[in-house]
Short mmCIF file of C-alpha atoms in Angstrom, two decimals:
data_model
loop_
_atom_site.label_atom_id
_atom_site.label_comp_id
_atom_site.label_asym_id
_atom_site.label_seq_id
_atom_site.Cartn_x
_atom_site.Cartn_y
_atom_site.Cartn_z
CA UNK A 1 -169.46 78.17 68.94
CA UNK A 2 -172.13 80.84 69.06
CA UNK A 3 -169.60 83.37 70.33
CA UNK A 4 -167.22 82.54 67.54
CA UNK A 5 -169.93 82.90 64.90
CA UNK A 6 -171.08 86.21 66.37
CA UNK A 7 -167.55 87.57 66.44
CA UNK A 8 -167.14 86.72 62.76
CA UNK A 9 -170.42 88.42 61.90
CA UNK A 10 -169.55 91.47 64.02
CA UNK A 11 -166.20 91.72 62.29
CA UNK A 12 -168.01 91.98 58.97
CA UNK A 13 -170.98 94.14 59.99
CA UNK A 14 -168.99 96.60 62.10
CA UNK A 15 -165.98 96.42 59.74
CA UNK A 16 -163.61 95.59 62.61
CA UNK A 17 -160.07 94.33 62.15
CA UNK A 18 -158.89 91.04 63.65
CA UNK A 19 -156.99 92.65 66.53
CA UNK A 20 -160.09 94.57 67.64
CA UNK A 21 -162.28 91.48 67.47
CA UNK A 22 -159.74 89.53 69.54
CA UNK A 23 -159.84 92.21 72.22
CA UNK A 24 -163.61 92.25 72.68
CA UNK A 25 -165.28 90.08 75.26
CA UNK A 26 -168.90 89.12 75.81
CA UNK A 27 -169.62 92.31 77.74
CA UNK A 28 -167.89 94.75 75.39
CA UNK A 29 -170.16 97.59 74.33
CA UNK A 30 -170.87 97.04 70.65
CA UNK A 31 -172.42 100.50 70.33
CA UNK A 32 -169.02 101.95 71.19
CA UNK A 33 -167.62 99.79 68.40
CA UNK A 34 -170.00 101.35 65.90
CA UNK A 35 -173.23 99.37 66.20
CA UNK A 36 -176.19 101.54 65.27
CA UNK A 37 -179.71 100.83 64.04
CA UNK A 38 -178.50 100.62 60.41
CA UNK A 39 -175.90 97.97 61.18
CA UNK A 40 -178.08 96.23 63.75
CA UNK A 41 -180.61 95.12 61.13
CA UNK A 42 -177.80 93.49 59.17
CA UNK A 43 -176.74 91.70 62.34
CA UNK A 44 -180.33 90.54 62.94
CA UNK A 45 -180.72 88.99 59.49
CA UNK A 46 -177.46 87.06 59.90
CA UNK A 47 -178.60 85.77 63.29
CA UNK A 48 -182.07 84.82 62.08
CA UNK A 49 -180.69 82.92 59.10
CA UNK A 50 -177.96 81.13 61.02
CA UNK A 51 -180.13 80.04 63.95
CA UNK A 52 -183.42 79.76 62.07
CA UNK A 53 -185.29 82.08 64.39
CA UNK A 54 -187.61 85.04 63.73
CA UNK A 55 -187.17 87.83 66.25
CA UNK A 56 -190.40 89.70 67.09
CA UNK A 57 -190.51 93.43 66.35
CA UNK A 58 -190.94 94.15 70.06
CA UNK A 59 -187.52 92.60 70.68
CA UNK A 60 -185.79 94.55 67.95
CA UNK A 61 -184.20 96.96 70.41
CA UNK A 62 -180.63 98.14 70.11
CA UNK A 63 -180.10 97.24 73.78
CA UNK A 64 -180.83 93.58 72.98
CA UNK A 65 -177.87 93.64 70.59
CA UNK A 66 -175.51 95.89 72.54
CA UNK A 67 -173.19 93.11 73.82
CA UNK A 68 -172.40 89.57 72.71
CA UNK A 69 -174.05 88.28 75.88
CA UNK A 70 -177.22 90.21 75.10
CA UNK A 71 -177.28 88.74 71.58
CA UNK A 72 -176.75 85.21 72.94
CA UNK A 73 -179.60 85.72 75.42
CA UNK A 74 -181.86 86.94 72.61
CA UNK A 75 -181.06 83.96 70.38
CA UNK A 76 -181.50 81.49 73.25
CA UNK A 77 -184.91 82.93 74.08
CA UNK A 78 -186.09 82.16 70.56
CA UNK A 79 -184.32 78.82 70.27
CA UNK A 80 -186.00 77.67 73.48
CA UNK B 1 -201.09 136.25 54.58
CA UNK B 2 -201.21 139.95 55.54
CA UNK B 3 -198.02 141.09 53.82
CA UNK B 4 -195.81 139.29 51.37
CA UNK B 5 -193.91 137.13 53.81
CA UNK B 6 -190.52 135.88 52.72
CA UNK B 7 -188.83 133.55 55.21
CA UNK B 8 -185.29 134.37 54.10
CA UNK B 9 -185.89 138.11 54.50
CA UNK B 10 -187.08 137.36 58.00
CA UNK B 11 -184.01 135.29 58.90
CA UNK B 12 -181.80 138.03 57.44
CA UNK B 13 -183.47 140.48 59.82
CA UNK B 14 -185.21 142.46 57.09
CA UNK B 15 -188.74 142.28 58.48
CA UNK B 16 -190.44 142.47 61.85
CA UNK B 17 -192.79 139.50 61.38
CA UNK B 18 -193.04 136.98 64.19
CA UNK B 19 -192.17 133.37 63.42
CA UNK B 20 -193.13 130.46 65.64
CA UNK B 21 -190.50 127.78 65.03
CA UNK B 22 -190.94 124.08 65.68
CA UNK B 23 -188.19 121.50 65.25
CA UNK B 24 -190.31 118.42 64.53
CA UNK B 25 -187.46 116.23 63.31
CA UNK B 26 -188.65 112.70 62.54
CA UNK B 27 -191.66 114.01 60.59
CA UNK B 28 -190.90 111.38 57.91
CA UNK B 29 -192.35 108.71 60.22
CA UNK B 30 -195.68 110.57 60.07
CA UNK B 31 -195.59 110.75 56.28
CA UNK B 32 -194.92 107.10 55.69
CA UNK B 33 -195.91 105.31 58.87
CA UNK B 34 -192.54 103.62 58.66
CA UNK B 35 -190.17 103.64 61.61
CA UNK B 36 -186.67 102.24 62.04
CA UNK B 37 -186.76 98.46 62.26
CA UNK B 38 -184.41 98.46 65.21
CA UNK B 39 -185.64 100.69 68.01
CA UNK B 40 -183.00 102.83 69.64
CA UNK B 41 -184.65 104.91 72.35
CA UNK B 42 -181.43 106.60 73.44
CA UNK B 43 -180.69 107.69 69.88
CA UNK B 44 -184.25 108.96 69.49
CA UNK B 45 -183.90 111.00 72.68
CA UNK B 46 -180.66 112.57 71.47
CA UNK B 47 -182.26 113.39 68.10
CA UNK B 48 -185.24 115.02 69.87
CA UNK B 49 -182.86 117.44 71.56
CA UNK B 50 -181.02 118.59 68.45
CA UNK B 51 -183.81 121.20 68.44
CA UNK B 52 -181.50 123.94 69.74
CA UNK B 53 -179.83 124.10 66.31
CA UNK B 54 -182.97 126.01 65.25
CA UNK B 55 -181.70 128.93 67.39
CA UNK B 56 -179.16 129.70 64.65
CA UNK B 57 -181.97 131.26 62.59
CA UNK B 58 -184.45 132.68 65.13
CA UNK B 59 -184.99 136.40 65.72
CA UNK B 60 -185.59 138.09 69.07
CA UNK B 61 -189.30 138.70 68.36
CA UNK B 62 -189.81 135.03 67.39
CA UNK B 63 -191.08 132.11 69.46
CA UNK B 64 -189.37 128.75 69.53
CA UNK B 65 -191.21 125.67 70.76
CA UNK B 66 -188.69 123.45 72.52
CA UNK B 67 -188.91 120.28 74.59
CA UNK B 68 -186.75 121.99 77.21
CA UNK B 69 -185.62 125.59 77.63
CA UNK B 70 -181.91 125.90 76.80
CA UNK B 71 -179.27 126.45 79.48
CA UNK B 72 -178.55 130.08 80.35
CA UNK B 73 -174.86 129.55 79.59
CA UNK B 74 -175.74 128.29 76.09
CA UNK B 75 -178.04 131.24 75.43
CA UNK B 76 -175.23 133.54 76.59
CA UNK B 77 -172.85 131.89 74.13
CA UNK B 78 -175.40 132.28 71.32
CA UNK B 79 -175.74 135.99 72.08
CA UNK B 80 -171.93 136.38 72.30
CA UNK B 81 -171.70 134.87 68.83
CA UNK B 82 -174.19 137.29 67.35
CA UNK B 83 -177.33 135.12 67.38
CA UNK B 84 -180.66 136.29 68.77
CA UNK B 85 -182.63 134.88 71.69
CA UNK B 86 -186.30 134.27 70.85
CA UNK B 87 -189.11 133.63 73.34
CA UNK B 88 -189.24 130.02 74.47
CA UNK B 89 -192.39 127.91 74.71
CA UNK B 90 -192.22 124.38 76.15
CA UNK B 91 -194.88 121.70 76.45
CA UNK B 92 -195.43 120.55 80.03
CA UNK B 93 -194.99 116.87 79.23
CA UNK B 94 -191.45 115.62 78.55
CA UNK B 95 -192.32 112.26 76.97
CA UNK B 96 -189.42 111.40 74.64
CA UNK B 97 -191.45 108.72 72.83
CA UNK B 98 -193.84 111.35 71.49
CA UNK B 99 -193.09 113.87 68.78
CA UNK B 100 -192.88 117.52 69.77
CA UNK B 101 -196.03 118.19 67.74
CA UNK B 102 -197.96 115.51 69.65
CA UNK B 103 -196.82 117.12 72.90
CA UNK B 104 -198.01 120.53 71.69
CA UNK B 105 -201.39 119.16 70.63
CA UNK B 106 -201.89 117.57 74.06
CA UNK B 107 -201.03 120.78 75.93
CA UNK B 108 -204.09 123.02 76.10
CA UNK B 109 -202.23 125.83 77.89
CA UNK B 110 -199.58 125.90 75.20
CA UNK B 111 -202.25 125.86 72.48
CA UNK B 112 -203.90 128.81 74.23
CA UNK B 113 -200.59 130.69 74.26
CA UNK B 114 -200.18 130.02 70.54
CA UNK B 115 -203.72 131.26 69.90
CA UNK B 116 -202.89 134.51 71.71
CA UNK B 117 -199.69 134.95 69.70
CA UNK B 118 -201.59 134.30 66.48
CA UNK B 119 -203.74 137.36 67.14
CA UNK B 120 -200.66 139.60 66.78
CA UNK B 121 -199.80 141.06 63.38
CA UNK B 122 -197.82 139.03 60.84
CA UNK B 123 -197.33 135.79 62.72
CA UNK B 124 -196.14 132.70 60.82
CA UNK B 125 -195.64 129.08 61.86
CA UNK B 126 -192.51 127.41 60.47
CA UNK B 127 -192.03 123.75 61.36
CA UNK B 128 -189.10 121.56 60.25
CA UNK B 129 -191.50 119.56 58.08
CA UNK B 130 -195.25 119.45 57.57
CA UNK B 131 -197.47 116.53 58.48
CA UNK B 132 -201.09 116.39 59.64
CA UNK B 133 -199.99 117.23 63.21
CA UNK B 134 -198.44 120.56 62.27
CA UNK B 135 -201.44 121.36 60.06
CA UNK B 136 -203.67 120.61 63.05
CA UNK B 137 -201.64 122.91 65.34
CA UNK B 138 -201.91 125.70 62.74
CA UNK B 139 -205.65 125.15 62.38
CA UNK B 140 -206.31 124.92 66.12
CA UNK B 141 -204.37 128.11 66.86
CA UNK B 142 -205.24 130.17 63.78
CA UNK B 143 -201.61 130.24 62.64
CA UNK B 144 -200.42 130.82 59.08
CA UNK B 145 -198.37 127.78 58.17
CA UNK B 146 -195.33 128.43 55.97
CA UNK B 147 -194.81 125.55 53.54
CA UNK B 148 -197.02 123.12 51.73
CA UNK B 149 -199.34 120.41 52.87
CA UNK B 150 -198.74 116.91 54.24
CA UNK B 151 -199.55 115.41 50.85
CA UNK B 152 -197.15 117.64 48.89
CA UNK B 153 -194.36 117.21 51.45
CA UNK B 154 -194.73 113.42 51.41
CA UNK B 155 -194.63 113.36 47.60
CA UNK B 156 -191.62 115.64 47.28
CA UNK B 157 -189.66 113.59 49.82
CA UNK B 158 -190.17 110.36 47.93
CA UNK B 159 -186.92 109.29 46.22
CA UNK B 160 -188.86 108.13 43.17
CA UNK B 161 -190.27 111.63 42.81
CA UNK B 162 -186.69 113.02 42.83
CA UNK B 163 -185.76 110.72 39.94
CA UNK B 164 -188.89 111.72 38.02
CA UNK B 165 -188.05 115.41 38.45
CA UNK B 166 -184.53 114.77 37.13
CA UNK B 167 -185.95 112.89 34.14
CA UNK B 168 -188.66 115.45 33.32
CA UNK B 169 -186.19 118.32 33.58
CA UNK B 170 -183.60 116.34 31.60
CA UNK B 171 -180.94 116.84 34.26
CA UNK B 172 -177.76 114.74 34.32
CA UNK B 173 -178.39 111.62 36.39
CA UNK B 174 -177.46 107.99 36.95
CA UNK B 175 -179.30 105.10 35.29
CA UNK B 176 -181.92 103.56 37.53
CA UNK B 177 -184.56 100.86 37.82
CA UNK B 178 -187.71 100.59 39.88
CA UNK B 179 -187.91 97.17 41.53
CA UNK B 180 -190.72 95.43 43.39
CA UNK B 181 -188.88 92.46 44.88
CA UNK B 182 -185.41 91.08 45.45
CA UNK B 183 -185.40 89.18 42.13
CA UNK B 184 -185.88 92.43 40.24
CA UNK B 185 -183.22 94.06 42.41
CA UNK B 186 -180.73 91.30 41.50
CA UNK B 187 -181.57 91.70 37.78
CA UNK B 188 -181.07 95.46 37.99
CA UNK B 189 -177.76 94.97 39.78
CA UNK B 190 -176.52 92.76 36.92
CA UNK B 191 -177.58 95.35 34.33
CA UNK B 192 -176.13 98.34 36.18
CA UNK B 193 -172.84 96.57 36.94
CA UNK B 194 -171.98 96.83 33.24
CA UNK B 195 -171.76 100.64 33.57
CA UNK B 196 -171.09 101.29 37.24
CA UNK B 197 -168.61 100.03 39.85
CA UNK B 198 -171.29 100.10 42.55
CA UNK B 199 -175.02 100.57 42.86
CA UNK B 200 -177.21 102.14 45.51
CA UNK B 201 -180.50 100.63 46.66
CA UNK B 202 -183.00 103.04 48.19
CA UNK B 203 -186.29 102.62 49.96
CA UNK B 204 -188.37 105.49 48.44
CA UNK B 205 -189.22 107.00 51.81
CA UNK B 206 -185.87 106.60 53.53
CA UNK B 207 -184.26 109.24 55.71
CA UNK B 208 -181.02 109.70 57.66
CA UNK B 209 -179.37 106.83 55.84
CA UNK B 210 -182.06 104.33 56.91
CA UNK B 211 -183.25 102.11 54.07
CA UNK B 212 -180.34 102.93 51.78
CA UNK B 213 -177.44 100.64 50.91
CA UNK B 214 -174.36 100.95 48.75
CA UNK B 215 -173.70 97.62 47.03
CA UNK B 216 -170.26 96.91 45.57
CA UNK B 217 -170.18 93.10 45.47
CA UNK B 218 -172.36 90.01 45.06
CA UNK B 219 -171.79 89.30 48.75
CA UNK B 220 -173.08 92.72 49.81
CA UNK B 221 -176.03 92.33 47.42
CA UNK B 222 -176.93 89.03 49.09
CA UNK B 223 -176.86 90.66 52.53
CA UNK B 224 -178.96 93.62 51.39
CA UNK B 225 -181.50 91.29 49.75
CA UNK B 226 -181.73 89.40 53.04
CA UNK B 227 -182.42 92.70 54.84
CA UNK B 228 -185.04 93.72 52.26
CA UNK B 229 -186.74 90.33 52.59
CA UNK B 230 -186.69 90.77 56.36
CA UNK B 231 -188.14 94.28 56.09
CA UNK B 232 -190.91 93.07 53.79
CA UNK B 233 -192.16 90.88 56.62
CA UNK B 234 -193.13 93.85 58.76
CA UNK B 235 -193.12 96.97 56.59
CA UNK B 236 -195.21 97.81 53.60
CA UNK B 237 -192.61 98.88 51.03
CA UNK B 238 -193.81 98.25 47.49
CA UNK B 239 -190.99 99.70 45.44
CA UNK B 240 -187.23 100.01 45.64
CA UNK B 241 -185.08 102.37 43.64
CA UNK B 242 -181.89 100.81 42.30
CA UNK B 243 -179.48 103.22 40.69
CA UNK B 244 -175.91 103.38 39.45
CA UNK B 245 -173.34 104.93 41.75
CA UNK B 246 -171.67 108.03 40.35
CA UNK B 247 -168.06 108.33 41.51
CA UNK B 248 -167.63 111.79 42.95
CA UNK B 249 -165.10 114.32 44.12
CA UNK B 250 -167.50 115.79 46.67
CA UNK B 251 -171.09 115.89 47.94
CA UNK B 252 -173.14 119.06 47.93
CA UNK B 253 -176.30 120.29 49.57
CA UNK B 254 -178.30 123.03 47.88
CA UNK B 255 -180.97 124.86 49.89
CA UNK B 256 -183.90 126.51 48.13
CA UNK B 257 -186.85 128.57 49.33
CA UNK B 258 -190.10 128.90 47.41
CA UNK B 259 -192.43 131.59 48.75
CA UNK B 260 -196.21 131.36 48.71
CA UNK B 261 -196.08 133.74 45.73
CA UNK B 262 -193.69 131.64 43.67
CA UNK B 263 -190.51 133.60 44.35
CA UNK B 264 -187.63 131.12 44.24
CA UNK B 265 -184.26 131.68 45.88
CA UNK B 266 -181.38 129.24 46.09
CA UNK B 267 -179.87 130.50 49.32
CA UNK B 268 -177.10 128.12 50.22
CA UNK B 269 -174.65 125.72 48.59
CA UNK B 270 -172.68 123.67 51.09
CA UNK B 271 -170.24 120.84 50.81
CA UNK B 272 -171.44 117.81 52.71
CA UNK B 273 -169.22 115.35 54.50
CA UNK B 274 -170.85 111.93 54.20
CA UNK B 275 -169.70 108.69 55.80
CA UNK B 276 -171.24 105.78 53.89
CA UNK B 277 -174.79 107.04 53.52
CA UNK B 278 -174.82 109.18 56.66
CA UNK B 279 -174.43 112.97 56.88
CA UNK B 280 -171.74 113.96 59.37
CA UNK B 281 -170.97 117.57 58.58
CA UNK B 282 -170.94 120.62 56.30
CA UNK B 283 -168.15 122.74 54.87
CA UNK B 284 -169.05 126.35 54.14
CA UNK B 285 -168.38 127.60 51.53
CA UNK B 286 -168.24 124.45 49.42
CA UNK B 287 -164.86 123.87 47.78
CA UNK B 288 -166.16 124.23 44.21
CA UNK B 289 -165.25 126.61 41.39
CA UNK B 290 -167.35 129.58 40.23
CA UNK B 291 -168.79 127.64 37.30
CA UNK B 292 -169.93 124.77 39.53
CA UNK B 293 -171.40 127.24 42.03
CA UNK B 294 -173.29 128.96 39.22
CA UNK B 295 -174.63 125.56 38.06
CA UNK B 296 -175.85 124.81 41.60
CA UNK B 297 -177.72 128.12 41.83
CA UNK B 298 -179.25 127.59 38.39
CA UNK B 299 -180.32 124.02 39.15
CA UNK B 300 -181.75 125.09 42.53
CA UNK B 301 -183.79 127.86 40.93
CA UNK B 302 -185.04 125.66 38.07
CA UNK B 303 -186.07 122.87 40.42
CA UNK B 304 -187.68 125.44 42.75
CA UNK B 305 -189.85 126.79 39.92
CA UNK B 306 -190.74 123.26 38.87
CA UNK B 307 -191.79 122.32 42.42
CA UNK B 308 -193.84 125.51 42.73
CA UNK B 309 -195.69 124.50 39.55
CA UNK B 310 -196.38 121.18 41.27
CA UNK B 311 -197.86 123.05 44.24
CA UNK B 312 -194.91 122.94 46.63
CA UNK B 313 -193.87 125.95 48.73
CA UNK B 314 -191.44 126.39 51.59
CA UNK B 315 -187.86 125.26 52.11
CA UNK B 316 -186.41 122.23 50.39
CA UNK B 317 -182.92 120.78 50.07
CA UNK B 318 -181.27 119.05 47.13
CA UNK B 319 -178.47 116.57 47.69
CA UNK B 320 -176.12 116.81 44.75
CA UNK B 321 -172.56 115.86 43.85
CA UNK B 322 -169.64 116.77 41.66
CA UNK B 323 -168.55 113.84 39.52
CA UNK B 324 -164.99 112.95 38.52
CA UNK B 325 -165.27 115.19 35.42
CA UNK B 326 -166.22 118.18 37.55
CA UNK B 327 -169.87 118.10 36.44
CA UNK B 328 -172.53 118.98 39.01
CA UNK B 329 -175.12 116.17 39.21
CA UNK B 330 -177.99 118.07 40.76
CA UNK B 331 -180.56 115.63 42.12
CA UNK B 332 -179.43 112.76 44.18
CA UNK B 333 -182.47 113.39 46.28
CA UNK B 334 -184.83 116.14 47.35
CA UNK B 335 -185.82 116.76 50.96
CA UNK B 336 -189.11 118.67 51.07
CA UNK B 337 -188.49 119.97 54.57
CA UNK B 338 -185.74 121.58 56.61
CA UNK B 339 -182.60 119.52 57.18
CA UNK B 340 -179.85 120.05 59.76
CA UNK B 341 -177.96 121.75 56.95
CA UNK B 342 -180.71 124.38 56.50
CA UNK B 343 -180.02 125.91 59.90
CA UNK B 344 -176.33 126.32 59.00
CA UNK B 345 -177.12 128.24 55.82
CA UNK B 346 -176.41 131.72 57.12
CA UNK B 347 -173.05 131.02 58.73
CA UNK B 348 -171.12 132.53 55.82
CA UNK B 349 -172.89 135.85 56.37
CA UNK B 350 -171.49 135.93 59.90
CA UNK B 351 -168.01 134.88 58.86
CA UNK B 352 -167.49 136.15 55.31
CA UNK B 353 -164.34 135.00 53.50
CA UNK B 354 -163.69 132.32 56.12
CA UNK B 355 -164.20 128.60 55.93
CA UNK B 356 -166.47 126.97 58.51
CA UNK B 357 -166.61 123.26 59.24
CA UNK B 358 -169.78 122.22 61.07
CA UNK B 359 -169.87 118.63 62.30
CA UNK B 360 -171.13 116.39 65.04
CA UNK B 361 -169.30 113.87 67.20
CA UNK B 362 -170.80 110.99 69.12
CA UNK B 363 -169.43 109.75 72.44
CA UNK B 364 -170.54 107.33 75.09
CA UNK B 365 -169.24 106.83 78.61
CA UNK B 366 -170.07 106.57 82.29
CA UNK B 367 -168.64 109.90 83.48
CA UNK B 368 -170.64 113.07 83.86
CA UNK B 369 -170.77 115.29 80.81
CA UNK B 370 -172.58 118.55 80.15
CA UNK B 371 -172.36 121.60 77.92
CA UNK B 372 -170.68 123.57 80.73
CA UNK B 373 -168.11 120.83 81.37
CA UNK B 374 -167.23 120.57 77.66
CA UNK B 375 -167.06 124.34 77.29
CA UNK B 376 -164.77 124.64 80.31
CA UNK B 377 -162.49 121.90 79.00
CA UNK B 378 -162.30 123.45 75.54
CA UNK B 379 -161.44 126.78 77.17
CA UNK B 380 -158.69 125.08 79.18
CA UNK B 381 -157.40 123.53 75.98
CA UNK B 382 -157.43 127.05 74.45
CA UNK B 383 -159.84 125.94 71.75
CA UNK B 384 -162.13 128.92 72.28
CA UNK B 385 -159.67 131.68 71.43
CA UNK B 386 -160.41 134.53 69.01
CA UNK B 387 -163.67 135.59 70.70
CA UNK B 388 -165.13 132.11 70.22
CA UNK B 389 -165.35 132.50 66.48
CA UNK B 390 -162.91 129.65 65.99
CA UNK B 391 -164.93 127.06 67.93
CA UNK B 392 -168.61 127.33 68.66
CA UNK B 393 -170.84 124.62 70.13
CA UNK B 394 -174.28 125.11 68.65
CA UNK B 395 -176.35 122.60 70.59
CA UNK B 396 -176.08 122.19 74.36
CA UNK B 397 -178.80 119.72 75.40
CA UNK B 398 -177.25 116.77 73.55
CA UNK B 399 -174.10 117.08 75.68
CA UNK B 400 -175.96 116.19 78.87
CA UNK B 401 -174.88 112.68 79.87
CA UNK B 402 -178.08 112.30 81.90
CA UNK B 403 -180.23 112.66 78.81
CA UNK B 404 -179.60 109.32 77.06
CA UNK B 405 -177.76 107.12 79.52
CA UNK B 406 -174.25 108.38 78.86
CA UNK B 407 -174.67 108.89 75.10
CA UNK B 408 -173.79 112.44 74.11
CA UNK B 409 -173.47 114.34 70.85
CA UNK B 410 -171.37 117.41 70.25
CA UNK B 411 -172.39 119.83 67.48
CA UNK B 412 -169.51 122.10 66.71
CA UNK B 413 -168.63 124.81 64.23
CA UNK B 414 -164.97 125.57 63.57
CA UNK B 415 -164.28 128.72 61.61
CA UNK B 416 -161.08 130.06 60.05
CA UNK B 417 -158.16 128.38 58.34
CA UNK B 418 -157.91 125.61 55.77
CA UNK B 419 -160.06 122.47 55.88
CA UNK B 420 -157.13 120.24 56.86
CA UNK B 421 -156.40 122.37 59.92
CA UNK B 422 -160.11 122.43 60.87
CA UNK B 423 -160.28 118.67 60.44
CA UNK B 424 -157.28 118.24 62.75
CA UNK B 425 -158.99 120.44 65.34
CA UNK B 426 -162.08 118.26 64.98
CA UNK B 427 -160.01 115.17 65.80
CA UNK B 428 -158.57 116.94 68.83
CA UNK B 429 -162.05 117.93 70.04
CA UNK B 430 -163.13 114.31 69.61
CA UNK B 431 -160.31 113.29 71.97
CA UNK B 432 -161.30 115.99 74.49
CA UNK B 433 -164.93 114.83 74.42
CA UNK B 434 -164.03 111.16 74.82
CA UNK B 435 -161.67 111.98 77.69
CA UNK B 436 -164.55 113.72 79.48
CA UNK B 437 -167.11 110.93 79.04
CA UNK B 438 -164.67 108.12 79.77
CA UNK B 439 -162.89 109.86 82.63
CA UNK B 440 -159.40 109.60 81.16
CA UNK B 441 -156.67 112.15 81.43
#
């Protein structure tokens, strides 16, 4: 479920087409797909709203958002 | 100052003054105390090492403070292309999390060297931008700082100031509103949508596309308001500029110099290639007609005189555009500092009557990459023909894959031919670079 939601959000934030989003897996490098600090903040607000979490500034690192697995780990840390 | 120093005369080789150059990119953080919300250490490291671009304007008697001395092969290429090698000064510490100015201030040996240089005749200190740190270096070493003060620089760089200048000077401009919260932003969006197809929301102290969003739908507005709400939690931003989007045929960058004595010279008009809100390259000369060029020079000079009256001196850039009617809209924003574009301003003197396309490409991979590897590959691909005037890499350090964990950036200048042909060469170079970093064939 979380993966599916994240893929939908990534499709919008990174402006990816459906075929690209189908090809990416949980370890795909999102920076290679165009994630930068400008787009990352958009991603963060979507995540925070959807999962009702507030990520600390210290965790707002591009590396924490660089793969779907990294994003899932970040969300889970706050949900726990 | 001892003599009437004029920075442009110096760059053009018309005086024997000594300039100490410092590429303190990121100075905006010092002005506003605002950093990117998302920290990207690798990107910051790459940006730190764009400093070699400054070597496009240095003279052989000058000093350039760099984080790292450039590669011999890069210096050789600079000399082959008619540029001059200055003396290099490097702080001992290589901490990428600190600004170059902080590193200088912590290095007593380097400060001593600067003090010695300052005792020579006609020595001037020219940083990328001026904050308290650069003023402190100048004071500690007895250097004559070229440019204004921290306060003036901070004011001139504020996007609200740019709008006020346009209003006071009655220059053509888009409608705008100052907003203090997302409710006001939504109201302004509704009002502006009657006259414009899109709007742009700007944080007054933004830079490099950070804190700036183009909004063309209710959905996008909702997302941007969410981001602004999120930013308000941690950053102290009191005002937002919301303005109508002017449809354009091209973006322009106008570079102006104001001397300490009030002499104003608009020294460069370049076409800018922008993706979204991000600068990706310059076309020199800009593809505009004589009338539009004349307008740019006139606007640059008028704004320069106005800023001098306000107490500003030094280099500043104006982002402008040509609208669908062919009218030059002069102030989209003012940058009261050098920009990457400033260092490319004298390219047309080297290659008169030829078009140059200067751009950067990003790549990321796990294979080894370096300036020498890229240069060799471009030679093999016969991209460096015509005595290297057709393809020139003007920054070497950012091609080192060891610098930022496999992230590299290629800064390239292609000269000669039509834009379409240069753009095709750019795409080919992009492929070459990606093949190197990803190990393909």
